[in-house]
């Protein structure tokens, strides 16, 4: 009998907690009343772990990411990194946005070097380091090009290179591939995993796709409908690289078992949300 691909994390206390989220709540105030994005969120994220965050629209996934980035402050609770409370952005965290967020007037190389410039790195050094990451994402021949001259997938590679160039401890990605076609998405998923396996950053990756969450994540964090809470944190024990194992009959069966389990949880949460709103 094939072992279940879903199992509890073993000896979790022996692993280094790098991010601790305790009792975090966040409410946004708008013209039409308060929006309770998150309520009493608790989550531990471990060093070098690739976490994917999954949940329905409006459940606070992006808000959670922005709290870790220090771009948003919680109304209650706290988020710590390495035991220190996060009170704002810092050089230990980089974020990749869904809409690329590139400077349109700057070349690929200048975009990638921007974070290094902000940190006061000398021009010659930051150009060398930026070019290293431009090469890493396969855009060396486009280093002098501008964002409007690139495809969407190429622009997102620039965003990833810019985030990695500052050598952060934690890489935060907010649905970075959602606007891309399936082929480009798959290529960038593979490329991101290759870079993660080489550098072993701690990665928190928000997605709407169950399949993407399972392909990429060491654990899949399931968020409930708004106000968002952590419903489950599901370890995924499928061997890597998963793109290859999923193509085999046994690998595909295990992969589908995980996705079915996650879908059942999401469906149950959706049904509960409908019942409580009636």
Short mmCIF file of C-alpha atoms in Angstrom, two decimals, residues 65-270:
data_model
loop_
_atom_site.label_atom_id
_atom_site.label_comp_id
_atom_site.label_asym_id
_atom_site.label_seq_id
_atom_site.Cartn_x
_atom_site.Cartn_y
_atom_site.Cartn_z
CA UNK A 65 1.93 38.59 3.24
CA UNK A 66 2.01 42.36 3.69
CA UNK A 67 2.08 41.96 7.47
CA UNK A 68 5.17 39.75 7.17
CA UNK A 69 6.70 42.26 4.75
CA UNK A 70 6.05 45.06 7.23
CA UNK A 71 3.98 46.99 4.67
CA UNK A 72 0.88 46.70 6.87
CA UNK A 73 0.60 46.75 10.65
CA UNK A 74 -1.74 44.44 12.58
CA UNK A 75 -4.53 45.79 14.76
CA UNK A 76 -3.88 43.03 17.26
CA UNK A 77 -1.28 40.34 17.86
CA UNK A 78 2.24 40.38 16.49
CA UNK A 79 4.49 39.03 13.76
CA UNK A 80 8.11 38.30 14.61
CA UNK A 81 11.11 37.41 12.47
CA UNK A 82 14.01 35.76 14.19
CA UNK A 83 12.40 36.61 17.52
CA UNK A 84 12.14 40.34 16.76
CA UNK A 85 8.82 42.05 16.21
CA UNK A 86 8.21 43.26 12.64
CA UNK A 87 7.38 46.98 12.70
CA UNK A 88 8.11 47.87 9.08
CA UNK A 89 9.94 46.78 5.91
CA UNK A 90 13.49 45.49 6.26
CA UNK A 91 16.39 44.17 4.19
CA UNK A 92 15.71 40.66 5.47
CA UNK A 93 12.48 40.46 3.43
CA UNK A 94 11.74 40.95 -0.28
CA UNK A 95 8.36 40.85 -1.98
CA UNK A 96 7.36 39.92 -5.53
CA UNK A 97 4.04 41.42 -6.62
CA UNK A 98 1.35 40.07 -8.92
CA UNK A 99 1.50 43.14 -11.19
CA UNK A 100 5.32 43.06 -11.56
CA UNK A 101 5.74 46.59 -10.06
CA UNK A 102 8.72 47.43 -12.26
CA UNK A 103 9.94 50.97 -12.91
CA UNK A 104 8.91 51.55 -16.56
CA UNK A 105 11.60 54.16 -17.20
CA UNK A 106 14.44 51.88 -16.03
CA UNK A 107 16.23 49.05 -17.81
CA UNK A 108 16.09 45.45 -16.63
CA UNK A 109 19.52 45.81 -15.02
CA UNK A 110 18.57 49.05 -13.25
CA UNK A 111 15.34 47.53 -11.97
CA UNK A 112 17.18 44.54 -10.54
CA UNK A 113 19.84 46.80 -8.99
CA UNK A 114 17.31 49.16 -7.40
CA UNK A 115 17.17 47.48 -3.99
CA UNK A 116 20.95 47.42 -3.82
CA UNK A 117 21.03 51.14 -4.63
CA UNK A 118 18.58 51.87 -1.82
CA UNK A 119 20.86 49.94 0.54
CA UNK A 120 23.80 52.12 -0.47
CA UNK A 121 25.79 49.49 -2.38
CA UNK A 122 28.45 51.06 -4.59
CA UNK A 123 27.52 51.35 -8.26
CA UNK A 124 30.11 48.93 -9.65
CA UNK A 125 29.26 46.28 -7.04
CA UNK A 126 25.51 46.59 -7.45
CA UNK A 127 25.78 46.37 -11.24
CA UNK A 128 27.84 43.18 -10.95
CA UNK A 129 25.47 41.65 -8.43
CA UNK A 130 22.39 42.68 -10.40
CA UNK A 131 23.82 41.15 -13.58
CA UNK A 132 24.45 37.90 -11.70
CA UNK A 133 20.72 37.62 -10.97
CA UNK A 134 19.74 38.79 -14.45
CA UNK A 135 21.76 35.86 -15.77
CA UNK A 136 20.18 33.55 -13.20
CA UNK A 137 16.70 34.24 -14.59
CA UNK A 138 17.90 33.92 -18.19
CA UNK A 139 17.61 37.58 -19.23
CA UNK A 140 21.24 38.53 -19.85
CA UNK A 141 20.53 39.49 -23.47
CA UNK A 142 17.70 41.79 -22.26
CA UNK A 143 19.69 43.58 -19.53
CA UNK A 144 19.46 46.91 -21.41
CA UNK A 145 15.81 46.49 -22.39
CA UNK A 146 12.86 48.29 -20.80
CA UNK A 147 9.81 46.62 -19.21
CA UNK A 148 7.49 47.50 -22.12
CA UNK A 149 9.80 45.54 -24.42
CA UNK A 150 9.36 42.34 -22.39
CA UNK A 151 6.63 39.74 -22.18
CA UNK A 152 4.70 39.28 -18.95
CA UNK A 153 6.73 36.23 -18.02
CA UNK A 154 9.99 38.08 -18.63
CA UNK A 155 8.81 41.00 -16.51
CA UNK A 156 8.02 38.66 -13.65
CA UNK A 157 11.50 37.15 -13.94
CA UNK A 158 12.86 40.67 -13.47
CA UNK A 159 10.72 41.03 -10.35
CA UNK A 160 12.06 37.77 -8.93
CA UNK A 161 15.66 38.72 -9.78
CA UNK A 162 15.21 42.11 -8.10
CA UNK A 163 13.83 40.45 -4.97
CA UNK A 164 16.69 37.93 -4.78
CA UNK A 165 19.47 40.40 -5.58
CA UNK A 166 19.34 41.93 -2.09
CA UNK A 167 19.88 38.45 -0.59
CA UNK A 168 16.84 38.44 1.72
CA UNK A 169 16.25 35.86 4.42
CA UNK A 170 12.57 35.64 3.45
CA UNK A 171 11.08 35.83 -0.05
CA UNK A 172 7.39 36.77 -0.25
CA UNK A 173 5.44 36.19 -3.47
CA UNK A 174 1.87 37.40 -4.02
CA UNK A 175 0.29 35.30 -6.80
CA UNK A 176 3.27 36.07 -9.04
CA UNK A 177 2.23 33.79 -11.92
CA UNK A 178 -1.55 34.25 -11.94
CA UNK A 179 -1.61 36.56 -14.98
CA UNK A 180 0.61 34.33 -17.13
CA UNK A 181 -0.28 31.67 -19.67
CA UNK A 182 -0.01 28.06 -18.54
CA UNK A 183 3.25 27.28 -20.36
CA UNK A 184 5.02 30.37 -19.03
CA UNK A 185 3.64 29.71 -15.57
CA UNK A 186 5.03 26.18 -15.56
CA UNK A 187 8.46 27.35 -16.73
CA UNK A 188 8.64 30.01 -14.02
CA UNK A 189 7.47 27.57 -11.35
CA UNK A 190 10.34 25.27 -12.28
CA UNK A 191 12.81 28.15 -12.37
CA UNK A 192 11.68 29.46 -8.98
CA UNK A 193 12.08 26.01 -7.42
CA UNK A 194 15.56 25.64 -8.90
CA UNK A 195 16.61 28.96 -7.37
CA UNK A 196 15.02 28.03 -4.02
CA UNK A 197 16.79 24.68 -3.95
CA UNK A 198 20.09 26.42 -4.73
CA UNK A 199 19.73 29.22 -2.17
CA UNK A 200 17.28 27.77 0.38
CA UNK A 201 15.54 31.00 1.24
CA UNK A 202 12.41 30.87 3.36
CA UNK A 203 9.58 31.36 0.85
CA UNK A 204 5.95 32.33 1.47
CA UNK A 205 3.97 32.01 -1.78
CA UNK A 206 0.32 33.07 -2.08
CA UNK A 207 -1.78 31.36 -4.77
CA UNK A 208 -5.37 30.62 -5.76
CA UNK A 209 -4.35 27.37 -7.47
CA UNK A 210 -4.52 24.12 -5.49
CA UNK A 211 -2.25 22.40 -8.04
CA UNK A 212 0.35 25.17 -7.83
CA UNK A 213 0.25 25.07 -4.03
CA UNK A 214 0.98 21.33 -4.03
CA UNK A 215 3.63 21.49 -6.76
CA UNK A 216 5.63 24.11 -4.89
CA UNK A 217 5.01 23.84 -1.18
CA UNK A 218 6.62 21.94 1.67
CA UNK A 219 3.40 22.84 3.47
CA UNK A 220 0.12 24.25 2.23
CA UNK A 221 -1.50 26.74 4.61
CA UNK A 222 -5.28 26.78 4.15
CA UNK A 223 -7.00 30.05 5.00
CA UNK A 224 -10.68 30.21 5.90
CA UNK A 225 -13.15 32.65 4.33
CA UNK A 226 -13.10 36.21 5.65
CA UNK A 227 -12.22 37.01 8.32
CA UNK A 228 -9.25 34.86 7.46
CA UNK A 229 -7.88 32.30 9.87
CA UNK A 230 -5.48 29.41 9.42
CA UNK A 231 -7.73 26.38 8.96
CA UNK A 232 -5.01 23.78 8.38
CA UNK A 233 -1.30 23.65 7.64
CA UNK A 234 -0.85 20.52 5.53
CA UNK A 235 2.64 19.04 5.03
CA UNK A 236 3.25 17.68 1.51
CA UNK A 237 5.62 14.72 1.45
CA UNK A 238 5.72 14.17 -2.31
CA UNK A 239 9.31 13.79 -3.47
CA UNK A 240 10.97 16.55 -5.46
CA UNK A 241 11.16 17.42 -8.29
CA UNK A 242 7.39 17.04 -8.41
CA UNK A 243 6.99 18.03 -12.04
CA UNK A 244 8.64 14.73 -12.99
CA UNK A 245 6.95 12.54 -10.36
CA UNK A 246 3.48 13.84 -11.27
CA UNK A 247 3.98 12.55 -14.81
CA UNK A 248 4.33 8.97 -13.54
CA UNK A 249 1.20 6.95 -12.71
CA UNK A 250 2.13 6.53 -9.04
CA UNK A 251 3.22 10.15 -8.67
CA UNK A 252 0.06 11.40 -10.31
CA UNK A 253 -2.06 9.29 -7.94
CA UNK A 254 -0.30 10.71 -4.89
CA UNK A 255 -0.51 14.24 -6.25
CA UNK A 256 -4.23 13.90 -6.85
CA UNK A 257 -4.73 12.53 -3.33
CA UNK A 258 -3.24 15.71 -1.87
CA UNK A 259 -5.21 18.03 -4.16
CA UNK A 260 -8.47 16.19 -3.39
CA UNK A 261 -7.85 16.51 0.34
CA UNK A 262 -7.21 20.23 0.03
CA UNK A 263 -10.22 20.74 -2.22
CA UNK A 264 -12.48 18.95 0.25
CA UNK A 265 -11.26 21.26 3.02
CA UNK A 266 -11.82 24.35 0.89
CA UNK A 267 -15.27 23.17 -0.14
CA UNK A 268 -16.22 22.49 3.49
CA UNK A 269 -15.04 25.97 4.48
CA UNK A 270 -17.06 27.53 1.66
#
